[in-house]
Amino acid sequence: MRIAVFSDVHGNYELLDKTLNGISAMNADEVICLGDILGKGPESLRAMRRIISEGITTVQGNWEMYYNRGYEKFKYEINQDDFYREFTSQLTPEEDKWIRNLPWEHVVEVDNRRILFMHFPLEDLDRNYPFYFLKRLRDGSIQAVFDEMDYDMMVFGHAHISSAMGKVVLIPSTLSEQYEFLIIDVQDGEIEYSRHIVR
């Protein structure tokens, strides 16, 4: 099985288009987006509509979570309220439903291997901001969380970096110095992955 993964488009339709064109040449069995389609870049709605139209498996990022839980409760981003007011005014009821139904995670099970795809690990769904804060990644204490998660591979976005820590792989954002998507191949119980730079 071959899986293509990307994350944190943040409204950059040009890089999304290049990413999906690159993925189309890789003959993936499934394409997965790890969330944060929205915000920061100029074409969030267009990017989201492309992802919906192509039937890409998508999990909820923090920018989709802000929308779902009421963006007024969150003041983490500059011009966040202005963005959501404009974005919301252009949504169809079907698009609103699509965002609200995004799952937190997607698990692929193949050849007795389990791969987790998630924007970032969740600390507490009852908390207003449910994700672990990125300071846990920077100070290394997130490793204990990763160690408790029972998967053969875990793929996350959110941190806007390209990195690997044992079974954990992080994918950068379109705001990073270099954007890339991941190709994961699972065959005969072996998992291999490669990074592909988007230019």
Coordinates of N, CA, C and O in Angstrom, one line a residue, residues 20-182:
L20 N -0.4 18.4 -4.9 CA -1.3 17.4 -5.4 C -0.9 17.0 -6.8 O -1.0 15.8 -7.1
N21 N -0.3 17.8 -7.6 CA 0.3 17.4 -8.9 C 1.4 16.4 -8.7 O 1.6 15.5 -9.4
G22 N 2.3 16.7 -7.7 CA 3.4 15.8 -7.4 C 2.9 14.5 -6.9 O 3.4 13.4 -7.3
I23 N 1.9 14.5 -6.0 CA 1.3 13.3 -5.5 C 0.7 12.4 -6.6 O 0.8 11.2 -6.6
S24 N 0.0 13.1 -7.5 CA -0.7 12.4 -8.6 C 0.2 11.5 -9.4 O -0.2 10.5 -10.0
A25 N 1.5 11.8 -9.5 CA 2.5 11.1 -10.2 C 3.0 9.9 -9.4 O 3.8 9.0 -10.0
M26 N 2.6 9.8 -8.1 CA 3.2 8.7 -7.3 C 2.3 7.5 -7.1 O 2.7 6.6 -6.4
N27 N 1.2 7.5 -7.7 CA 0.3 6.4 -7.7 C -0.1 5.9 -6.3 O 0.0 4.7 -5.9
A28 N -0.5 6.9 -5.4 CA -0.8 6.6 -4.0 C -2.2 5.9 -4.0 O -3.1 6.2 -4.7
D29 N -2.3 5.0 -3.1 CA -3.6 4.3 -2.8 C -4.5 5.2 -2.0 O -5.8 5.1 -2.1
E30 N -4.0 6.1 -1.2 CA -4.7 7.0 -0.3 C -3.9 8.3 -0.1 O -2.7 8.2 0.0
V31 N -4.6 9.4 -0.1 CA -4.0 10.7 0.1 C -4.6 11.3 1.4 O -5.8 11.3 1.5
I32 N -3.8 11.7 2.3 CA -4.2 12.2 3.6 C -3.7 13.6 3.8 O -2.5 13.9 3.6
C33 N -4.6 14.5 4.3 CA -4.2 15.8 4.7 C -4.3 15.9 6.3 O -5.4 15.5 6.8
L34 N -3.3 16.4 6.9 CA -3.3 16.4 8.4 C -3.8 17.7 9.0 O -3.5 18.1 10.1
G35 N -4.6 18.4 8.2 CA -5.3 19.6 8.8 C -4.6 20.9 8.6 O -3.6 21.0 7.9
D36 N -5.2 21.9 9.2 CA -4.7 23.3 9.0 C -4.7 23.7 7.5 O -3.7 24.3 7.0
I37 N -5.8 23.4 6.9 CA -6.0 23.9 5.5 C -6.2 25.4 5.5 O -5.8 26.1 4.6
L38 N -6.8 25.9 6.6 CA -7.2 27.3 6.8 C -6.2 28.2 7.3 O -5.2 27.8 7.9
G39 N -6.4 29.5 7.2 CA -5.7 30.5 7.9 C -4.4 30.9 7.3 O -3.7 30.2 6.6
K40 N -4.1 32.2 7.5 CA -2.7 32.7 7.2 C -2.5 33.0 5.7 O -2.2 34.2 5.4
G41 N -2.7 32.1 4.9 CA -2.5 32.3 3.4 C -3.7 32.9 2.8 O -4.8 33.0 3.4
P42 N -3.7 33.3 1.6 CA -4.7 34.1 0.9 C -5.9 33.3 0.4 O -6.9 33.9 0.1
E43 N -5.8 32.0 0.2 CA -6.8 31.2 -0.5 C -7.3 30.0 0.3 O -7.3 28.9 -0.3
S44 N -7.7 30.2 1.5 CA -8.2 29.1 2.3 C -9.4 28.4 1.8 O -9.4 27.1 1.7
L45 N -10.4 29.1 1.3 CA -11.6 28.5 0.8 C -11.3 27.7 -0.4 O -11.8 26.6 -0.6
R46 N -10.5 28.3 -1.3 CA -10.2 27.6 -2.6 C -9.4 26.3 -2.3 O -9.7 25.3 -2.9
A47 N -8.5 26.4 -1.3 CA -7.7 25.2 -1.0 C -8.6 24.1 -0.4 O -8.5 22.9 -0.7
M48 N -9.5 24.5 0.5 CA -10.4 23.6 1.1 C -11.3 22.9 0.1 O -11.5 21.7 0.1
R49 N -11.8 23.7 -0.8 CA -12.7 23.2 -1.9 C -12.0 22.2 -2.8 O -12.6 21.2 -3.2
R50 N -10.7 22.4 -3.0 CA -9.9 21.5 -3.8 C -9.8 20.1 -3.1 O -9.9 19.1 -3.7
I51 N -9.5 20.2 -1.8 CA -9.3 19.0 -1.0 C -10.6 18.2 -0.9 O -10.6 17.0 -1.1
I52 N -11.7 18.9 -0.8 CA -13.0 18.3 -0.7 C -13.3 17.6 -2.1 O -13.7 16.4 -2.2
S53 N -13.1 18.4 -3.2 CA -13.4 17.9 -4.5 C -12.6 16.6 -4.9 O -13.1 15.8 -5.7
E54 N -11.4 16.5 -4.4 CA -10.6 15.4 -4.7 C -10.8 14.2 -3.7 O -10.1 13.2 -3.8
G55 N -11.7 14.4 -2.7 CA -12.0 13.3 -1.8 C -10.8 12.9 -0.9 O -10.6 11.7 -0.6
I56 N -10.0 13.9 -0.6 CA -8.8 13.6 0.3 C -9.2 13.4 1.7 O -9.9 14.2 2.3
T57 N -8.7 12.3 2.3 CA -8.9 12.0 3.7 C -8.3 13.1 4.5 O -7.1 13.4 4.4
T58 N -9.1 13.8 5.4 CA -8.6 14.9 6.1 C -8.9 14.8 7.6 O -10.0 14.4 8.0
V59 N -8.0 15.2 8.5 CA -8.2 15.2 9.9 C -8.2 16.7 10.3 O -7.8 17.6 9.6
Q60 N -8.8 16.9 11.5 CA -8.9 18.3 12.0 C -7.6 18.9 12.6 O -7.0 18.3 13.4
G61 N -7.3 20.0 12.1 CA -6.1 20.7 12.6 C -6.6 21.8 13.6 O -7.9 22.0 13.8
N62 N -5.7 22.6 14.2 CA -6.2 23.6 15.2 C -7.0 24.7 14.5 O -7.9 25.2 15.1
W63 N -6.7 25.0 13.2 CA -7.4 26.1 12.6 C -8.8 25.6 12.3 O -9.8 26.4 12.3
E64 N -9.0 24.4 11.9 CA -10.4 23.8 11.8 C -11.1 23.8 13.2 O -12.3 24.0 13.3
M65 N -10.3 23.4 14.2 CA -10.8 23.3 15.5 C -11.3 24.7 16.0 O -12.3 24.8 16.7
Y66 N -10.5 25.8 15.7 CA -11.0 27.1 16.1 C -12.4 27.4 15.5 O -13.2 28.0 16.2
Y67 N -12.5 27.0 14.3 CA -13.8 27.2 13.6 C -14.9 26.4 14.3 O -16.0 27.0 14.6
N68 N -14.7 25.2 14.6 CA -15.7 24.3 15.2 C -16.0 24.6 16.6 O -17.2 24.5 17.0
R69 N -15.1 25.1 17.3 CA -15.3 25.4 18.7 C -15.6 26.9 19.0 O -15.9 27.3 20.1
G70 N -15.6 27.7 17.9 CA -16.0 29.1 18.1 C -14.7 30.0 18.2 O -14.0 30.0 19.2
Y71 N -14.3 30.5 17.0 CA -13.0 31.2 16.9 C -12.9 32.4 17.9 O -11.8 32.8 18.3
E72 N -14.0 32.9 18.4 CA -13.9 34.0 19.3 C -13.2 33.6 20.7 O -12.7 34.5 21.4
K73 N -13.2 32.3 20.9 CA -12.6 31.8 22.2 C -11.1 31.8 22.1 O -10.4 31.5 23.1
F74 N -10.5 31.9 20.9 CA -9.1 31.7 20.7 C -8.5 33.0 20.2 O -9.0 33.6 19.3
K75 N -7.4 33.4 20.8 CA -6.7 34.6 20.4 C -5.2 34.4 20.2 O -4.4 35.1 20.6
Y76 N -4.9 33.3 19.5 CA -3.6 32.8 19.3 C -2.9 33.5 18.1 O -1.7 33.5 18.0
E77 N -3.7 33.9 17.2 CA -3.2 34.3 15.8 C -3.6 35.7 15.5 O -4.7 36.2 15.9
I78 N -2.7 36.4 14.8 CA -3.0 37.8 14.4 C -4.1 37.8 13.3 O -4.1 37.0 12.4
N79 N -5.0 38.7 13.4 CA -6.1 38.9 12.4 C -7.0 37.6 12.3 O -7.6 37.4 11.3
Q80 N -7.0 36.8 13.3 CA -7.8 35.6 13.3 C -9.2 35.8 13.1 O -9.9 35.2 12.3
D81 N -9.8 36.8 13.9 CA -11.2 37.1 13.8 C -11.6 37.6 12.5 O -12.7 37.2 11.9
D82 N -10.8 38.5 11.9 CA -11.1 39.0 10.5 C -11.2 37.9 9.5 O -12.0 37.8 8.7
F83 N -10.2 36.9 9.6 CA -10.2 35.8 8.7 C -11.5 35.0 8.8 O -12.1 34.7 7.8
Y84 N -11.8 34.6 10.0 CA -13.0 33.7 10.2 C -14.3 34.4 9.8 O -15.2 33.7 9.2
R85 N -14.4 35.7 10.0 CA -15.7 36.4 9.6 C -15.8 36.3 8.1 O -16.9 36.0 7.6
E86 N -14.8 36.6 7.4 CA -14.8 36.5 5.9 C -15.0 35.1 5.4 O -15.8 34.9 4.5
F87 N -14.2 34.2 6.0 CA -14.3 32.8 5.6 C -15.7 32.2 5.8 O -16.3 31.6 4.9
T88 N -16.3 32.5 7.0 CA -17.6 31.9 7.3 C -18.7 32.5 6.4 O -19.6 31.7 6.0
S89 N -18.5 33.7 6.0 CA -19.6 34.3 5.2 C -19.6 33.7 3.8 O -20.7 33.9 3.1
Q90 N -18.6 33.0 3.4 CA -18.6 32.4 2.0 C -18.9 30.9 2.0 O -19.0 30.3 0.9
L91 N -19.0 30.3 3.2 CA -19.2 28.8 3.2 C -20.6 28.4 2.8 O -21.6 29.1 3.2
T92 N -20.7 27.3 2.1 CA -22.0 26.7 1.9 C -22.3 25.8 3.1 O -21.4 25.5 3.9
P93 N -23.6 25.5 3.3 CA -24.0 24.6 4.4 C -23.2 23.2 4.3 O -22.9 22.7 5.4
E94 N -23.0 22.7 3.1 CA -22.3 21.5 2.9 C -20.8 21.6 3.4 O -20.3 20.7 4.0
E95 N -20.2 22.7 3.1 CA -18.8 22.9 3.5 C -18.7 23.1 5.0 O -17.8 22.6 5.6
D96 N -19.7 23.8 5.6 CA -19.7 23.9 7.0 C -19.8 22.5 7.7 O -19.1 22.2 8.6
K97 N -20.7 21.7 7.2 CA -20.8 20.3 7.7 C -19.6 19.5 7.5 O -19.2 18.8 8.4
W98 N -18.9 19.7 6.4 CA -17.6 19.0 6.1 C -16.6 19.3 7.2 O -16.0 18.4 7.8
I99 N -16.4 20.6 7.5 CA -15.5 21.0 8.5 C -15.9 20.4 9.9 O -15.0 19.9 10.6
R100 N -17.1 20.6 10.2 CA -17.6 20.1 11.5 C -17.5 18.6 11.7 O -17.4 18.2 12.9
N101 N -17.5 17.9 10.7 CA -17.4 16.4 10.8 C -16.0 15.9 10.7 O -15.8 14.6 10.6
L102 N -15.0 16.7 10.6 CA -13.6 16.2 10.4 C -13.2 15.5 11.7 O -13.4 16.0 12.8
P103 N -12.6 14.3 11.6 CA -12.2 13.5 12.7 C -10.9 14.1 13.3 O -10.2 14.8 12.6
W104 N -10.5 13.7 14.5 CA -9.3 14.1 15.1 C -8.1 13.2 14.5 O -7.0 13.7 14.5
E105 N -8.4 12.0 14.1 CA -7.3 11.1 13.7 C -7.8 10.2 12.6 O -9.0 10.0 12.4
H106 N -6.9 9.6 11.9 CA -7.1 8.6 10.9 C -6.1 7.5 11.1 O -4.9 7.8 11.2
V107 N -6.5 6.3 11.1 CA -5.6 5.1 11.3 C -5.7 4.2 10.1 O -6.8 3.9 9.7
V108 N -4.5 3.9 9.6 CA -4.5 2.9 8.5 C -3.9 1.6 9.1 O -2.8 1.7 9.7
E109 N -4.5 0.5 8.8 CA -4.0 -0.8 9.3 C -3.8 -1.6 8.0 O -4.7 -1.9 7.2
V110 N -2.6 -2.1 7.8 CA -2.2 -2.9 6.7 C -1.0 -3.8 7.0 O -0.1 -3.3 7.7
D111 N -1.1 -5.0 6.6 CA 0.0 -6.0 6.8 C 0.4 -6.0 8.3 O 1.5 -6.1 8.7
N112 N -0.6 -6.0 9.2 CA -0.4 -6.1 10.6 C 0.4 -4.9 11.2 O 1.0 -5.0 12.2
R113 N 0.3 -3.8 10.5 CA 0.9 -2.6 10.9 C -0.1 -1.5 11.1 O -1.1 -1.4 10.3
R114 N 0.0 -0.7 12.1 CA -0.9 0.4 12.4 C -0.2 1.8 12.3 O 0.8 2.0 13.0
I115 N -0.7 2.6 11.4 CA -0.1 3.9 11.2 C -1.2 5.0 11.6 O -2.3 5.0 11.1
L116 N -0.8 5.9 12.5 CA -1.6 7.0 13.0 C -1.3 8.3 12.2 O -0.2 8.7 12.1
F117 N -2.4 8.9 11.7 CA -2.3 10.2 11.1 C -3.1 11.2 11.9 O -4.3 11.0 12.1
M118 N -2.4 12.3 12.3 CA -3.1 13.2 13.2 C -2.4 14.6 13.1 O -1.2 14.6 12.8
H119 N -3.2 15.6 13.3 CA -2.5 16.9 13.3 C -1.5 17.0 14.4 O -0.3 17.4 14.1
F120 N -1.8 16.7 15.6 CA -0.9 16.6 16.7 C -1.6 15.9 17.8 O -2.8 15.8 17.9
P121 N -0.8 15.2 18.8 CA -1.5 14.5 19.8 C -2.4 15.4 20.7 O -2.1 16.6 20.9
L122 N -3.5 14.8 21.2 CA -4.5 15.5 22.0 C -4.2 15.2 23.5 O -4.0 14.1 23.9
E123 N -4.2 16.3 24.2 CA -4.0 16.2 25.7 C -5.3 16.0 26.4 O -5.4 15.1 27.3
D124 N -6.3 16.8 26.1 CA -7.6 16.7 26.8 C -8.7 17.3 25.9 O -8.7 18.6 25.7
L125 N -9.6 16.5 25.4 CA -10.6 17.0 24.5 C -11.6 17.9 25.2 O -12.3 18.7 24.6
D126 N -11.7 17.8 26.6 CA -12.6 18.7 27.3 C -12.0 20.1 27.5 O -12.7 21.0 28.0
R127 N -10.7 20.2 27.3 CA -10.1 21.5 27.4 C -10.3 22.4 26.2 O -10.5 21.8 25.1
N128 N -10.4 23.7 26.3 CA -10.7 24.6 25.2 C -9.8 24.3 24.1 O -10.2 24.2 22.9
Y129 N -8.5 24.3 24.3 CA -7.4 24.0 23.3 C -7.0 22.6 23.6 O -6.2 22.4 24.6
P130 N -7.4 21.6 22.9 CA -7.2 20.2 23.3 C -5.8 19.6 23.0 O -5.4 18.6 23.5
F131 N -5.1 20.2 22.0 CA -3.8 19.7 21.6 C -2.7 19.9 22.7 O -2.8 20.9 23.4
Y132 N -1.7 19.1 22.7 CA -0.5 19.4 23.5 C 0.1 20.6 22.9 O 0.1 20.8 21.7
F133 N 0.6 21.5 23.8 CA 1.3 22.7 23.3 C 2.7 22.3 22.8 O 3.3 21.4 23.2
L134 N 3.1 23.1 21.8 CA 4.4 22.8 21.1 C 5.6 22.9 22.0 O 6.6 22.4 21.6
K135 N 5.4 23.6 23.1 CA 6.6 23.7 24.0 C 7.0 22.3 24.5 O 8.2 22.0 24.8
R136 N 6.0 21.3 24.5 CA 6.4 20.0 24.9 C 7.3 19.3 23.9 O 8.1 18.4 24.2
L137 N 7.1 19.7 22.6 CA 8.0 19.2 21.6 C 9.4 19.8 21.7 O 10.4 19.1 21.6
R138 N 9.4 21.1 21.9 CA 10.7 21.8 22.0 C 11.5 21.4 23.2 O 12.7 21.3 23.1
D139 N 10.8 21.1 24.4 CA 11.6 20.7 25.5 C 11.8 19.2 25.6 O 12.4 18.7 26.6
G140 N 11.2 18.4 24.7 CA 11.4 17.0 24.6 C 10.5 16.2 25.5 O 10.5 14.9 25.4
S141 N 9.6 16.8 26.3 CA 8.8 16.1 27.2 C 7.6 15.4 26.4 O 7.0 14.5 27.0
I142 N 7.4 15.7 25.1 CA 6.3 15.1 24.3 C 6.7 13.6 24.0 O 5.9 12.8 23.7
Q143 N 8.0 13.3 24.2 CA 8.5 11.9 23.9 C 7.8 10.9 24.7 O 7.4 9.8 24.3
A144 N 7.5 11.2 26.0 CA 6.8 10.3 26.9 C 5.4 10.1 26.4 O 4.8 8.9 26.5
V145 N 4.7 11.1 25.8 CA 3.4 10.9 25.2 C 3.5 10.0 24.0 O 2.7 9.0 23.8
F146 N 4.5 10.2 23.1 CA 4.7 9.3 21.9 C 4.9 7.9 22.3 O 4.4 7.0 21.7
D147 N 5.7 7.7 23.4 CA 6.0 6.3 23.8 C 4.8 5.5 24.3 O 4.8 4.3 24.2
E148 N 3.8 6.2 24.8 CA 2.6 5.6 25.3 C 1.6 5.2 24.1 O 0.6 4.5 24.3
M149 N 1.9 5.8 22.9 CA 0.9 5.6 21.8 C 1.3 4.3 21.1 O 2.5 4.2 20.6
D150 N 0.4 3.4 20.9 CA 0.7 2.1 20.4 C 0.5 2.0 18.9 O -0.6 1.4 18.5
Y151 N 1.4 2.5 18.1 CA 1.3 2.5 16.7 C 2.7 2.1 16.2 O 3.8 2.4 16.8
D152 N 2.8 1.6 14.9 CA 4.0 1.3 14.3 C 4.7 2.5 13.7 O 5.9 2.5 13.5
M153 N 3.8 3.5 13.4 CA 4.3 4.8 12.8 C 3.3 5.8 13.2 O 2.1 5.5 13.2
M154 N 3.7 7.0 13.5 CA 2.8 8.2 13.7 C 3.3 9.4 12.9 O 4.5 9.7 12.9
V155 N 2.4 10.0 12.2 CA 2.7 11.1 11.3 C 1.9 12.3 11.8 O 0.6 12.2 11.9
F156 N 2.6 13.4 12.1 CA 1.9 14.6 12.5 C 2.3 15.9 11.7 O 3.4 15.9 11.1
G157 N 1.5 16.9 11.7 CA 1.9 18.2 11.2 C 2.1 19.1 12.3 O 2.7 18.8 13.3
H158 N 1.5 20.3 12.3 CA 1.3 21.3 13.3 C 2.6 22.0 13.7 O 2.6 23.2 14.0
A159 N 3.7 21.3 13.8 CA 5.0 21.9 14.3 C 5.7 22.7 13.3 O 6.6 23.5 13.6
H160 N 5.3 22.6 12.0 CA 5.9 23.4 10.9 C 7.3 23.0 10.7 O 8.1 23.9 10.3
I161 N 7.7 21.8 11.0 CA 9.1 21.4 10.8 C 9.1 20.0 10.2 O 8.2 19.2 10.3
S162 N 10.2 19.7 9.5 CA 10.5 18.4 9.0 C 11.4 17.7 9.9 O 12.6 18.1 10.1
S163 N 10.9 16.6 10.5 CA 11.7 15.9 11.6 C 11.3 14.5 11.7 O 10.2 14.1 11.3
A164 N 12.1 13.7 12.3 CA 11.8 12.3 12.6 C 12.4 11.9 14.0 O 13.5 12.3 14.3
M165 N 11.5 11.3 14.8 CA 12.0 10.8 16.1 C 11.5 9.4 16.3 O 10.3 9.2 16.7
G166 N 12.3 8.4 16.0 CA 11.9 7.1 16.1 C 10.7 6.8 15.2 O 10.8 6.9 14.0
K167 N 9.6 6.4 15.8 CA 8.4 6.0 15.0 C 7.6 7.3 14.6 O 6.6 7.1 13.9
V168 N 8.0 8.4 15.0 CA 7.3 9.7 14.8 C 7.9 10.5 13.6 O 9.1 10.7 13.6
V169 N 7.1 10.9 12.7 CA 7.5 11.7 11.6 C 6.7 13.0 11.6 O 5.5 13.0 11.7
L170 N 7.4 14.1 11.5 CA 6.7 15.4 11.4 C 6.8 16.0 10.0 O 7.9 15.9 9.4
I171 N 5.7 16.6 9.5 CA 5.7 17.2 8.2 C 5.6 18.7 8.3 O 4.9 19.2 9.1
P172 N 6.4 19.5 7.5 CA 6.4 21.0 7.6 C 5.1 21.6 7.1 O 4.2 20.9 6.5
S173 N 5.0 22.9 7.2 CA 3.8 23.6 6.7 C 4.3 24.4 5.4 O 5.5 24.6 5.2
T174 N 3.3 25.0 4.7 CA 3.6 25.9 3.6 C 4.3 27.1 4.1 O 4.9 27.9 3.3
L175 N 4.3 27.4 5.4 CA 5.0 28.6 5.9 C 6.4 28.3 6.3 O 7.2 29.2 6.7
S176 N 6.8 27.0 6.1 CA 8.2 26.6 6.4 C 9.1 27.0 5.3 O 8.7 27.3 4.2
E177 N 10.4 27.0 5.5 CA 11.4 27.4 4.5 C 11.3 26.4 3.3 O 11.5 26.8 2.2
Q178 N 11.0 25.2 3.6 CA 10.8 24.2 2.5 C 9.6 23.3 2.8 O 9.4 22.8 3.9
Y179 N 8.7 23.2 1.8 CA 7.5 22.4 1.9 C 7.7 21.0 1.3 O 8.4 20.9 0.3
E180 N 7.1 20.0 1.8 CA 7.3 18.7 1.3 C 6.0 17.8 1.7 O 5.3 18.2 2.6
F181 N 5.9 16.8 0.9 CA 4.9 15.8 1.3 C 5.6 14.5 1.5 O 6.8 14.3 1.1
L182 N 4.9 13.5 2.1 CA 5.5 12.2 2.5 C 4.9 11.1 1.7 O 3.7 11.2 1.4

